[in-house]
mmCIF file of C-alpha atoms and ligand atoms in Angstrom:
data_model
loop_
_atom_site.group_PDB
_atom_site.id
_atom_site.type_symbol
_atom_site.label_atom_id
_atom_site.label_comp_id
_atom_site.label_asym_id
_atom_site.label_seq_id
_atom_site.Cartn_x
_atom_site.Cartn_y
_atom_site.Cartn_z
ATOM 1 C CA MET A 646 -13.072 -28.684 0.861
ATOM 2 C CA ASN A 647 -12.144 -32.123 2.109
ATOM 3 C CA LYS A 648 -11.447 -32.842 5.757
ATOM 4 C CA LYS A 649 -7.722 -33.347 5.225
ATOM 5 C CA THR A 650 -7.277 -29.968 3.521
ATOM 6 C CA LYS A 651 -9.135 -28.225 6.328
ATOM 7 C CA GLU A 652 -6.962 -29.946 8.931
ATOM 8 C CA ILE A 653 -3.794 -28.867 7.147
ATOM 9 C CA ILE A 654 -4.996 -25.279 6.919
ATOM 10 C CA ASP A 655 -5.863 -25.291 10.618
ATOM 11 C CA LYS A 656 -2.449 -26.678 11.455
ATOM 12 C CA LEU A 657 -0.760 -23.963 9.397
ATOM 13 C CA TYR A 658 -2.869 -21.321 11.121
ATOM 14 C CA THR A 659 -2.041 -22.523 14.614
ATOM 15 C CA THR A 660 1.621 -23.490 14.172
ATOM 16 C CA SER A 661 2.834 -21.452 11.132
ATOM 17 C CA SER A 662 4.574 -24.573 9.967
ATOM 18 C CA LEU A 663 3.912 -27.526 7.667
ATOM 19 C CA SER A 664 6.036 -30.262 6.151
ATOM 20 C CA GLU A 665 6.818 -30.097 2.460
ATOM 21 C CA PRO A 666 4.313 -32.918 1.690
ATOM 22 C CA GLU A 667 1.645 -31.023 3.623
ATOM 23 C CA TYR A 668 2.295 -27.890 1.550
ATOM 24 C CA LEU A 669 1.928 -30.097 -1.517
ATOM 25 C CA ASP A 670 -1.404 -31.445 -0.227
ATOM 26 C CA LEU A 671 -2.541 -27.889 0.286
ATOM 27 C CA ILE A 672 -1.667 -26.945 -3.297
ATOM 28 C CA GLU A 673 -3.354 -30.067 -4.641
ATOM 29 C CA GLY A 674 -6.387 -29.548 -2.424
ATOM 30 C CA ARG A 675 -7.106 -26.053 -3.755
ATOM 31 C CA THR A 676 -10.835 -25.533 -4.258
ATOM 32 C CA GLY A 677 -12.970 -22.395 -4.103
ATOM 33 C CA GLU A 678 -13.882 -23.298 -0.555
ATOM 34 C CA ALA A 679 -10.296 -23.879 0.530
ATOM 35 C CA GLU A 680 -9.298 -20.547 -1.049
ATOM 36 C CA GLU A 681 -11.997 -18.755 0.858
ATOM 37 C CA TYR A 682 -11.152 -20.409 4.166
ATOM 38 C CA LEU A 683 -7.431 -19.695 3.806
ATOM 39 C CA ARG A 684 -8.120 -16.126 2.775
ATOM 40 C CA SER A 685 -10.278 -15.490 5.843
ATOM 41 C CA LEU A 686 -7.542 -16.791 8.153
ATOM 42 C CA ALA A 687 -4.844 -14.850 6.291
ATOM 43 C CA VAL A 688 -6.842 -11.650 6.613
ATOM 44 C CA SER A 689 -7.339 -12.174 10.338
ATOM 45 C CA VAL A 690 -3.614 -12.794 10.899
ATOM 46 C CA ARG A 691 -2.630 -9.757 8.844
ATOM 47 C CA LYS A 692 -5.192 -7.703 10.759
ATOM 48 C CA LYS A 693 -3.790 -8.842 14.092
ATOM 49 C CA HIS A 694 -0.309 -7.552 13.191
ATOM 50 C CA TYR A 695 -0.966 -4.644 10.844
ATOM 51 C CA GLY A 696 -4.653 -3.715 11.217
ATOM 52 C CA ASN A 697 -6.101 -2.603 7.914
ATOM 53 C CA LYS A 698 -3.001 -0.678 6.895
ATOM 54 C CA VAL A 699 -1.490 -1.025 3.458
ATOM 55 C CA PHE A 700 2.079 0.241 3.104
ATOM 56 C CA ILE A 701 3.309 1.940 -0.038
ATOM 57 C CA ARG A 702 6.791 1.847 -1.572
ATOM 58 C CA GLY A 703 7.962 4.171 -4.312
ATOM 59 C CA LEU A 704 9.633 2.017 -6.955
ATOM 60 C CA ILE A 705 12.507 3.627 -8.822
ATOM 61 C CA GLU A 706 13.718 1.455 -11.691
ATOM 62 C CA ILE A 707 17.270 2.723 -11.927
ATOM 63 C CA SER A 708 18.598 0.763 -14.911
ATOM 64 C CA ASN A 709 17.556 -1.840 -17.450
ATOM 65 C CA TYR A 710 21.128 -2.779 -18.308
ATOM 66 C CA CYS A 711 21.807 -6.282 -17.044
ATOM 67 C CA LYS A 712 24.816 -8.546 -17.261
ATOM 68 C CA ASN A 713 22.655 -11.605 -16.663
ATOM 69 C CA ASP A 714 20.663 -13.623 -19.113
ATOM 70 C CA CYS A 715 17.726 -15.022 -17.113
ATOM 71 C CA LEU A 716 15.492 -16.779 -19.605
ATOM 72 C CA TYR A 717 12.241 -15.255 -18.353
ATOM 73 C CA CYS A 718 13.284 -11.637 -18.126
ATOM 74 C CA GLY A 719 12.736 -8.951 -20.754
ATOM 75 C CA ILE A 720 15.847 -6.989 -19.774
ATOM 76 C CA ARG A 721 18.190 -10.017 -20.119
ATOM 77 C CA ARG A 722 21.473 -9.091 -21.722
ATOM 78 C CA SER A 723 20.866 -10.892 -25.000
ATOM 79 C CA ASN A 724 17.609 -9.077 -25.706
ATOM 80 C CA ARG A 725 18.739 -6.774 -28.525
ATOM 81 C CA MET A 726 15.278 -5.235 -28.769
ATOM 82 C CA CYS A 727 15.532 -3.735 -25.287
ATOM 83 C CA ASP A 728 16.038 0.032 -25.384
ATOM 84 C CA ARG A 729 18.559 0.504 -22.580
ATOM 85 C CA TYR A 730 18.714 3.377 -20.099
ATOM 86 C CA ARG A 731 20.255 4.125 -16.749
ATOM 87 C CA LEU A 732 19.365 6.830 -14.262
ATOM 88 C CA THR A 733 21.971 9.208 -12.897
ATOM 89 C CA LYS A 734 22.266 10.163 -9.257
ATOM 90 C CA ASP A 735 20.360 13.371 -10.018
ATOM 91 C CA ASP A 736 17.584 11.482 -11.820
ATOM 92 C CA ILE A 737 17.189 9.158 -8.846
ATOM 93 C CA LEU A 738 17.213 11.994 -6.333
ATOM 94 C CA SER A 739 14.595 13.846 -8.274
ATOM 95 C CA CYS A 740 12.389 10.710 -8.209
ATOM 96 C CA ALA A 741 12.878 10.575 -4.446
ATOM 97 C CA ASP A 742 11.983 14.262 -4.100
ATOM 98 C CA THR A 743 8.788 13.724 -6.065
ATOM 99 C CA GLY A 744 8.001 10.618 -4.066
ATOM 100 C CA TYR A 745 8.589 12.306 -0.738
ATOM 101 C CA ALA A 746 6.219 15.111 -1.643
ATOM 102 C CA LEU A 747 3.586 12.539 -2.589
ATOM 103 C CA GLY A 748 3.910 10.871 0.819
ATOM 104 C CA PHE A 749 6.253 7.966 0.139
ATOM 105 C CA ARG A 750 8.532 7.051 3.037
ATOM 106 C CA THR A 751 10.181 4.049 1.428
ATOM 107 C CA PHE A 752 12.142 4.205 -1.805
ATOM 108 C CA VAL A 753 12.964 1.002 -3.618
ATOM 109 C CA MET A 754 15.825 1.166 -6.082
ATOM 110 C CA GLN A 755 15.571 -1.769 -8.442
ATOM 111 C CA GLY A 756 17.508 -2.583 -11.553
ATOM 112 C CA GLY A 757 19.244 -5.115 -13.705
ATOM 113 C CA GLU A 758 22.708 -6.158 -12.569
ATOM 114 C CA ASP A 759 24.434 -3.145 -14.048
ATOM 115 C CA PRO A 760 28.149 -2.791 -13.194
ATOM 116 C CA TYR A 761 27.848 0.971 -13.684
ATOM 117 C CA TYR A 762 26.425 1.090 -10.152
ATOM 118 C CA THR A 763 29.599 0.336 -8.258
ATOM 119 C CA ASP A 764 29.549 0.255 -4.477
ATOM 120 C CA GLU A 765 30.901 3.763 -4.456
ATOM 121 C CA THR A 766 28.208 5.103 -6.760
ATOM 122 C CA MET A 767 25.389 3.319 -4.912
ATOM 123 C CA CYS A 768 26.676 4.297 -1.462
ATOM 124 C CA ASP A 769 26.824 7.909 -2.566
ATOM 125 C CA ILE A 770 23.202 7.814 -3.804
ATOM 126 C CA ILE A 771 21.933 5.989 -0.707
ATOM 127 C CA ALA A 772 23.731 8.385 1.642
ATOM 128 C CA GLU A 773 22.278 11.407 -0.155
ATOM 129 C CA ILE A 774 18.714 10.049 0.016
ATOM 130 C CA LYS A 775 19.231 9.372 3.727
ATOM 131 C CA ARG A 776 20.690 12.850 4.240
ATOM 132 C CA ARG A 777 17.686 14.504 2.604
ATOM 133 C CA TYR A 778 15.115 12.158 4.107
ATOM 134 C CA PRO A 779 16.460 10.573 7.285
ATOM 135 C CA GLU A 780 13.052 9.240 8.250
ATOM 136 C CA CYS A 781 12.672 7.278 5.024
ATOM 137 C CA ALA A 782 13.632 3.684 4.400
ATOM 138 C CA VAL A 783 15.799 2.714 1.451
ATOM 139 C CA THR A 784 15.241 -0.666 -0.141
ATOM 140 C CA LEU A 785 17.550 -2.129 -2.769
ATOM 141 C CA SER A 786 16.814 -4.746 -5.394
ATOM 142 C CA LEU A 787 20.012 -4.964 -7.397
ATOM 143 C CA GLY A 788 20.613 -8.679 -7.613
ATOM 144 C CA GLU A 789 23.631 -10.674 -6.511
ATOM 145 C CA ARG A 790 26.657 -8.854 -5.144
ATOM 146 C CA SER A 791 29.483 -9.834 -2.815
ATOM 147 C CA ARG A 792 29.089 -9.894 0.956
ATOM 148 C CA GLU A 793 31.516 -6.996 1.131
ATOM 149 C CA SER A 794 29.390 -5.001 -1.275
ATOM 150 C CA TYR A 795 26.163 -5.706 0.636
ATOM 151 C CA LYS A 796 27.915 -4.627 3.800
ATOM 152 C CA ARG A 797 29.008 -1.320 2.291
ATOM 153 C CA LEU A 798 25.498 -0.619 1.019
ATOM 154 C CA PHE A 799 24.081 -1.366 4.455
ATOM 155 C CA GLU A 800 26.621 0.880 6.141
ATOM 156 C CA ALA A 801 25.760 3.665 3.702
ATOM 157 C CA GLY A 802 22.208 3.514 5.076
ATOM 158 C CA ALA A 803 20.219 0.998 3.034
ATOM 159 C CA ASP A 804 17.634 -0.705 5.244
ATOM 160 C CA ARG A 805 16.143 -3.486 3.161
ATOM 161 C CA TYR A 806 17.080 -5.740 0.258
ATOM 162 C CA LEU A 807 14.826 -7.681 -2.070
ATOM 163 C CA LEU A 808 16.301 -10.715 -3.776
ATOM 164 C CA ARG A 809 13.767 -13.264 -4.905
ATOM 165 C CA HIS A 810 15.093 -16.789 -4.640
ATOM 166 C CA GLU A 811 13.049 -17.467 -7.857
ATOM 167 C CA THR A 812 12.672 -21.207 -7.095
ATOM 168 C CA ALA A 813 13.970 -23.333 -4.243
ATOM 169 C CA ASP A 814 14.629 -26.337 -6.474
ATOM 170 C CA SER A 815 18.077 -26.342 -8.046
ATOM 171 C CA ASN A 816 17.036 -28.261 -11.165
ATOM 172 C CA HIS A 817 14.171 -25.878 -11.749
ATOM 173 C CA TYR A 818 16.564 -22.995 -11.064
ATOM 174 C CA SER A 819 18.806 -24.282 -13.860
ATOM 175 C CA SER A 820 15.934 -24.380 -16.302
ATOM 176 C CA LEU A 821 15.211 -20.684 -15.694
ATOM 177 C CA HIS A 822 18.769 -19.372 -15.633
ATOM 178 C CA PRO A 823 22.021 -19.660 -17.564
ATOM 179 C CA LYS A 824 24.510 -21.984 -15.953
ATOM 180 C CA GLU A 825 26.696 -19.295 -14.368
ATOM 181 C CA LEU A 826 23.776 -18.507 -12.051
ATOM 182 C CA THR A 827 23.106 -21.015 -9.304
ATOM 183 C CA LEU A 828 20.522 -21.476 -6.590
ATOM 184 C CA GLU A 829 23.393 -22.067 -4.209
ATOM 185 C CA ASN A 830 24.784 -18.584 -4.737
ATOM 186 C CA ARG A 831 21.335 -17.005 -4.610
ATOM 187 C CA ILE A 832 20.685 -18.587 -1.206
ATOM 188 C CA LYS A 833 24.149 -17.639 0.000
ATOM 189 C CA CYS A 834 23.390 -14.011 -0.885
ATOM 190 C CA LEU A 835 20.089 -14.168 0.997
ATOM 191 C CA HIS A 836 21.782 -15.464 4.135
ATOM 192 C CA GLU A 837 24.497 -12.824 3.905
ATOM 193 C CA LEU A 838 21.935 -10.053 3.553
ATOM 194 C CA LYS A 839 20.130 -11.272 6.632
ATOM 195 C CA GLU A 840 23.328 -11.625 8.663
ATOM 196 C CA ILE A 841 24.438 -8.120 7.734
ATOM 197 C CA GLY A 842 21.174 -6.806 9.153
ATOM 198 C CA PHE A 843 19.036 -5.989 6.144
ATOM 199 C CA GLN A 844 15.310 -6.572 6.321
ATOM 200 C CA THR A 845 15.459 -9.208 3.625
ATOM 201 C CA GLY A 846 12.979 -10.303 1.018
ATOM 202 C CA CYS A 847 12.867 -13.495 -1.030
ATOM 203 C CA GLY A 848 10.136 -14.759 -3.338
ATOM 204 C CA PHE A 849 9.284 -16.457 -6.597
ATOM 205 C CA MET A 850 7.161 -16.400 -9.719
ATOM 206 C CA VAL A 851 3.980 -18.450 -9.902
ATOM 207 C CA GLY A 852 3.625 -20.479 -13.081
ATOM 208 C CA SER A 853 7.171 -19.985 -14.331
ATOM 209 C CA PRO A 854 8.069 -22.446 -17.111
ATOM 210 C CA TYR A 855 8.573 -26.052 -15.936
ATOM 211 C CA GLN A 856 7.386 -25.246 -12.401
ATOM 212 C CA THR A 857 5.682 -28.216 -10.729
ATOM 213 C CA LYS A 858 3.434 -28.325 -7.665
ATOM 214 C CA GLU A 859 6.323 -30.030 -5.883
ATOM 215 C CA ASN A 860 8.535 -27.043 -6.712
ATOM 216 C CA ILE A 861 5.987 -24.688 -5.176
ATOM 217 C CA ALA A 862 5.786 -26.848 -2.038
ATOM 218 C CA LYS A 863 9.560 -26.499 -1.769
ATOM 219 C CA ASP A 864 9.300 -22.729 -2.202
ATOM 220 C CA LEU A 865 6.773 -22.541 0.614
ATOM 221 C CA LYS A 866 8.900 -24.632 2.949
ATOM 222 C CA PHE A 867 11.935 -22.527 2.090
ATOM 223 C CA ILE A 868 10.029 -19.314 2.826
ATOM 224 C CA GLU A 869 8.720 -20.689 6.119
ATOM 225 C CA GLU A 870 12.234 -21.644 7.221
ATOM 226 C CA PHE A 871 14.043 -18.577 5.925
ATOM 227 C CA SER A 872 11.342 -16.465 7.539
ATOM 228 C CA PRO A 873 12.010 -13.296 5.499
ATOM 229 C CA GLU A 874 10.832 -9.846 6.498
ATOM 230 C CA MET A 875 9.405 -9.415 2.978
ATOM 231 C CA CYS A 876 8.275 -11.789 0.266
ATOM 232 C CA GLY A 877 7.523 -11.048 -3.389
ATOM 233 C CA ILE A 878 5.196 -13.482 -5.127
ATOM 234 C CA GLY A 879 3.747 -12.702 -8.533
ATOM 235 C CA PRO A 880 2.667 -14.584 -11.630
ATOM 236 C CA PHE A 881 5.164 -15.276 -14.399
ATOM 237 C CA ILE A 882 4.204 -13.281 -17.496
ATOM 238 C CA PRO A 883 5.894 -14.007 -20.835
ATOM 239 C CA HIS A 884 7.946 -11.384 -22.624
ATOM 240 C CA LYS A 885 7.942 -11.568 -26.406
ATOM 241 C CA ASP A 886 11.687 -11.087 -26.795
ATOM 242 C CA THR A 887 12.751 -13.900 -24.472
ATOM 243 C CA PRO A 888 13.092 -17.676 -24.982
ATOM 244 C CA PHE A 889 9.966 -18.084 -22.829
ATOM 245 C CA ARG A 890 7.767 -16.036 -25.165
ATOM 246 C CA ASP A 891 5.418 -18.942 -25.903
ATOM 247 C CA PHE A 892 4.794 -20.064 -22.343
ATOM 248 C CA THR A 893 1.519 -19.142 -20.672
ATOM 249 C CA ALA A 894 1.279 -16.707 -17.807
ATOM 250 C CA GLY A 895 0.873 -17.866 -14.221
ATOM 251 C CA ASP A 896 -2.538 -18.089 -12.621
ATOM 252 C CA ALA A 897 -3.841 -15.153 -10.591
ATOM 253 C CA GLU A 898 -6.048 -17.259 -8.297
ATOM 254 C CA LEU A 899 -3.211 -19.630 -7.477
ATOM 255 C CA THR A 900 -0.995 -16.617 -6.773
ATOM 256 C CA CYS A 901 -3.541 -15.297 -4.278
ATOM 257 C CA TYR A 902 -3.910 -18.721 -2.658
ATOM 258 C CA LEU A 903 -0.135 -18.787 -2.172
ATOM 259 C CA LEU A 904 -0.175 -15.259 -0.728
ATOM 260 C CA SER A 905 -2.633 -16.483 1.906
ATOM 261 C CA ILE A 906 -0.444 -19.491 2.708
ATOM 262 C CA VAL A 907 2.667 -17.309 3.061
ATOM 263 C CA ARG A 908 0.767 -14.929 5.355
ATOM 264 C CA LEU A 909 0.054 -17.872 7.672
ATOM 265 C CA ALA A 910 3.556 -19.359 7.420
ATOM 266 C CA VAL A 911 5.271 -16.024 8.188
ATOM 267 C CA PRO A 912 2.573 -14.027 10.018
ATOM 268 C CA THR A 913 4.400 -10.681 10.183
ATOM 269 C CA VAL A 914 5.779 -10.770 6.621
ATOM 270 C CA LEU A 915 5.505 -7.652 4.479
ATOM 271 C CA LEU A 916 3.758 -9.047 1.460
ATOM 272 C CA PRO A 917 3.189 -7.012 -1.684
ATOM 273 C CA ALA A 918 0.252 -7.353 -4.025
ATOM 274 C CA THR A 919 2.634 -7.259 -6.978
ATOM 275 C CA THR A 920 2.469 -5.248 -10.172
ATOM 276 C CA ALA A 921 2.531 -8.540 -12.088
ATOM 277 C CA LEU A 922 -0.629 -9.669 -10.292
ATOM 278 C CA GLY A 923 -2.323 -6.370 -11.111
ATOM 279 C CA SER A 924 -1.115 -6.697 -14.700
ATOM 280 C CA ILE A 925 -2.672 -10.086 -15.484
ATOM 281 C CA LEU A 926 -5.984 -9.566 -13.711
ATOM 282 C CA GLU A 927 -8.208 -6.537 -13.486
ATOM 283 C CA GLY A 928 -8.522 -5.871 -9.761
ATOM 284 C CA GLY A 929 -5.620 -8.247 -9.076
ATOM 285 C CA ARG A 930 -3.958 -5.822 -6.715
ATOM 286 C CA GLU A 931 -7.108 -5.624 -4.618
ATOM 287 C CA LEU A 932 -7.539 -9.396 -4.679
ATOM 288 C CA GLY A 933 -3.959 -9.711 -3.408
ATOM 289 C CA ILE A 934 -4.756 -7.426 -0.462
ATOM 290 C CA LEU A 935 -7.907 -9.411 0.252
ATOM 291 C CA SER A 936 -5.789 -12.577 0.290
ATOM 292 C CA GLY A 937 -3.362 -11.330 2.952
ATOM 293 C CA ALA A 938 -0.986 -8.929 1.189
ATOM 294 C CA ASN A 939 -0.275 -5.577 2.841
ATOM 295 C CA VAL A 940 2.116 -3.691 0.558
ATOM 296 C CA VAL A 941 1.831 -2.009 -2.843
ATOM 297 C CA MET A 942 4.700 -0.573 -4.836
ATOM 298 C CA PRO A 943 3.598 2.177 -7.210
ATOM 299 C CA ASN A 944 5.981 3.212 -9.953
ATOM 300 C CA LEU A 945 8.037 6.323 -9.251
ATOM 301 C CA SER A 946 10.443 6.011 -12.193
ATOM 302 C CA PRO A 947 10.686 8.886 -14.678
ATOM 303 C CA GLU A 948 7.688 8.599 -17.033
ATOM 304 C CA ASP A 949 9.821 8.161 -20.162
ATOM 305 C CA THR A 950 11.739 5.173 -18.792
ATOM 306 C CA ARG A 951 8.796 3.174 -17.455
ATOM 307 C CA GLU A 952 8.003 1.271 -20.585
ATOM 308 C CA LYS A 953 11.673 0.472 -21.083
ATOM 309 C CA TYR A 954 11.848 -1.382 -17.782
ATOM 310 C CA SER A 955 9.963 -4.184 -19.417
ATOM 311 C CA LEU A 956 10.480 -7.384 -17.437
ATOM 312 C CA TYR A 957 7.337 -8.847 -19.057
ATOM 313 C CA ASN A 958 4.735 -7.653 -21.543
ATOM 314 C CA ASN A 959 1.753 -5.481 -20.587
ATOM 315 C CA LYS A 960 3.318 -4.413 -17.303
ATOM 316 C CA LEU A 961 1.162 -1.819 -15.590
ATOM 317 C CA SER A 962 2.858 1.492 -14.846
ATOM 318 C CA THR A 963 0.019 3.941 -15.311
ATOM 319 C CA GLY A 964 -3.224 4.677 -13.439
ATOM 320 C CA ALA A 965 -3.243 3.438 -9.868
ATOM 321 C CA GLU A 966 0.095 1.748 -10.527
ATOM 322 C CA SER A 967 1.850 5.100 -10.938
ATOM 323 C CA ALA A 968 3.004 7.106 -7.955
ATOM 324 C CA GLU A 969 1.412 10.324 -9.242
ATOM 325 C CA LYS A 970 -1.998 8.679 -9.123
ATOM 326 C CA LEU A 971 -1.740 7.818 -5.453
ATOM 327 C CA ILE A 972 -5.193 9.327 -4.935
ATOM 328 C CA LEU A 973 -6.658 6.755 -7.294
ATOM 329 C CA LEU A 974 -4.879 3.948 -5.491
ATOM 330 C CA LYS A 975 -6.060 5.252 -2.113
ATOM 331 C CA GLU A 976 -9.643 5.209 -3.349
ATOM 332 C CA LYS A 977 -9.353 1.692 -4.734
ATOM 333 C CA ILE A 978 -7.838 0.389 -1.516
ATOM 334 C CA ALA A 979 -10.383 2.266 0.610
ATOM 335 C CA SER A 980 -13.211 0.751 -1.420
ATOM 336 C CA ILE A 981 -12.209 -2.728 -0.224
ATOM 337 C CA GLY A 982 -11.927 -1.601 3.412
ATOM 338 C CA TYR A 983 -8.212 -0.923 3.716
ATOM 339 C CA GLU A 984 -6.175 2.198 4.271
ATOM 340 C CA ILE A 985 -3.045 3.372 2.465
ATOM 341 C CA VAL A 986 -0.704 4.811 5.097
ATOM 342 C CA THR A 987 2.441 6.858 4.603
ATOM 343 C CA GLU A 988 4.476 5.472 7.492
ATOM 344 C CA ARG A 989 7.725 3.587 6.734
ATOM 345 C CA GLY A 990 6.140 0.240 7.381
ATOM 346 C CA ASP A 991 9.084 -1.669 8.764
ATOM 347 C CA ALA A 992 8.834 -5.364 9.446
ATOM 348 C CA ILE A 993 7.876 -6.332 12.961
ATOM 349 C CA ARG A 994 11.047 -7.936 14.298
ATOM 350 C CA LYS A 995 10.418 -11.467 15.439
HETATM 351 N N1 LIG B 1699 18.139 -7.786 -10.904
HETATM 352 C C1 LIG B 1699 17.323 -7.796 -9.704
HETATM 353 C C2 LIG B 1699 15.908 -7.377 -9.965
HETATM 354 C C3 LIG B 1699 15.180 -8.333 -10.881
HETATM 355 S S1 LIG B 1699 13.603 -7.814 -11.424
HETATM 356 C C4 LIG B 1699 17.414 -9.171 -9.084
HETATM 357 O O1 LIG B 1699 18.074 -10.041 -9.619
HETATM 358 O O2 LIG B 1699 16.840 -9.353 -8.025
HETATM 359 C C5 LIG B 1699 12.605 -8.299 -10.085
HETATM 360 C C6 LIG B 1699 11.832 -9.594 -10.226
HETATM 361 O O3 LIG B 1699 10.974 -9.561 -11.359
HETATM 362 C C7 LIG B 1699 12.656 -10.830 -10.461
HETATM 363 O O4 LIG B 1699 13.202 -11.288 -9.270
HETATM 364 C C8 LIG B 1699 11.656 -11.796 -11.080
HETATM 365 O O5 LIG B 1699 11.103 -12.687 -10.116
HETATM 366 C C9 LIG B 1699 10.573 -10.876 -11.626
HETATM 367 N N2 LIG B 1699 10.419 -11.073 -13.083
HETATM 368 C C10 LIG B 1699 11.372 -11.033 -14.039
HETATM 369 N N3 LIG B 1699 10.867 -11.393 -15.235
HETATM 370 C C11 LIG B 1699 9.561 -11.680 -15.026
HETATM 371 C C12 LIG B 1699 8.506 -12.148 -15.868
HETATM 372 N N4 LIG B 1699 8.700 -12.410 -17.152
HETATM 373 N N5 LIG B 1699 7.284 -12.321 -15.311
HETATM 374 C C13 LIG B 1699 7.078 -12.064 -14.006
HETATM 375 N N6 LIG B 1699 8.030 -11.653 -13.165
HETATM 376 C C14 LIG B 1699 9.264 -11.463 -13.666
#
């Protein structure tokens, strides 16, 4: 590792802040040695705040209907090959019941932007989960909605909201999305969520089509400044029925390097080792944890819908990725020196 790269890493470690050009230098200066050094600092920072705990979230994929047409996503509205489904309130509650019994204390409801789930419908589901399990956290990942809608969901009891910014560069944003979707609105939503009081998560895909190193530097600076409670970073993986079918998947090592950087830029962030990372690399989930991540999100959706929630090809939803196999996951995580815990795992408020 050259002297300059080491100095930048040390600066990030001590100040949790870099300029955009410095983030770029860090990305360009990535070597095995730099990876290792960053990882060791990221692990020590994570340890300082969260010990060796790894938090689990039960992921309930409530619908693969989507009114949007994001070019990378397998459940985009113009994918005629997608076998659509949506879960009813009862389906979702039965997932939560199963999850609770398994030890989950956070439920994440994620889906395409499906107008079926009006504020009224969602508030009713959230309130019922909270009534049954008051000590559990409810996280939503339902895309862009109005401020009013976010407010109603929050008042119904939702605690957290995940909305990846996808890319902090508006030109790059336009190359990944149809023109009715804008970075401006995405960012507006993120600020509204935060103001309303949600623990808020942003994030992006590594190696998405047309992404440059400069784009990633911008993402990192955005994350540092937005200072989210959560941050989802996973490799892009092509889906055969999307316009991006012929692009190559993102790089697992670069993803882990970026996880370490984000751990240093936002020391208390709740950072998942994503399913996408586990899907492109055997042991990817573990490598994510060893790079500074501290969250995993096993799949709690009904077994027969899992393969239909196909954002990208070869998405893991079985084995240690499935909620029922929590034992397997616990063993894997224990084998690398970490401990799966069942507490809610809220963000440490800064
Ligand atoms: N409709 C919700 C949930 C989207 S799915 C929303 O808009 O937030 C959750 C995340 O999966 C997306 O934010 C995106 O970053 C990621 N994703 C979608 N397609 C992907 C692909 N082909 N490869 C990797 N990640 C993908």
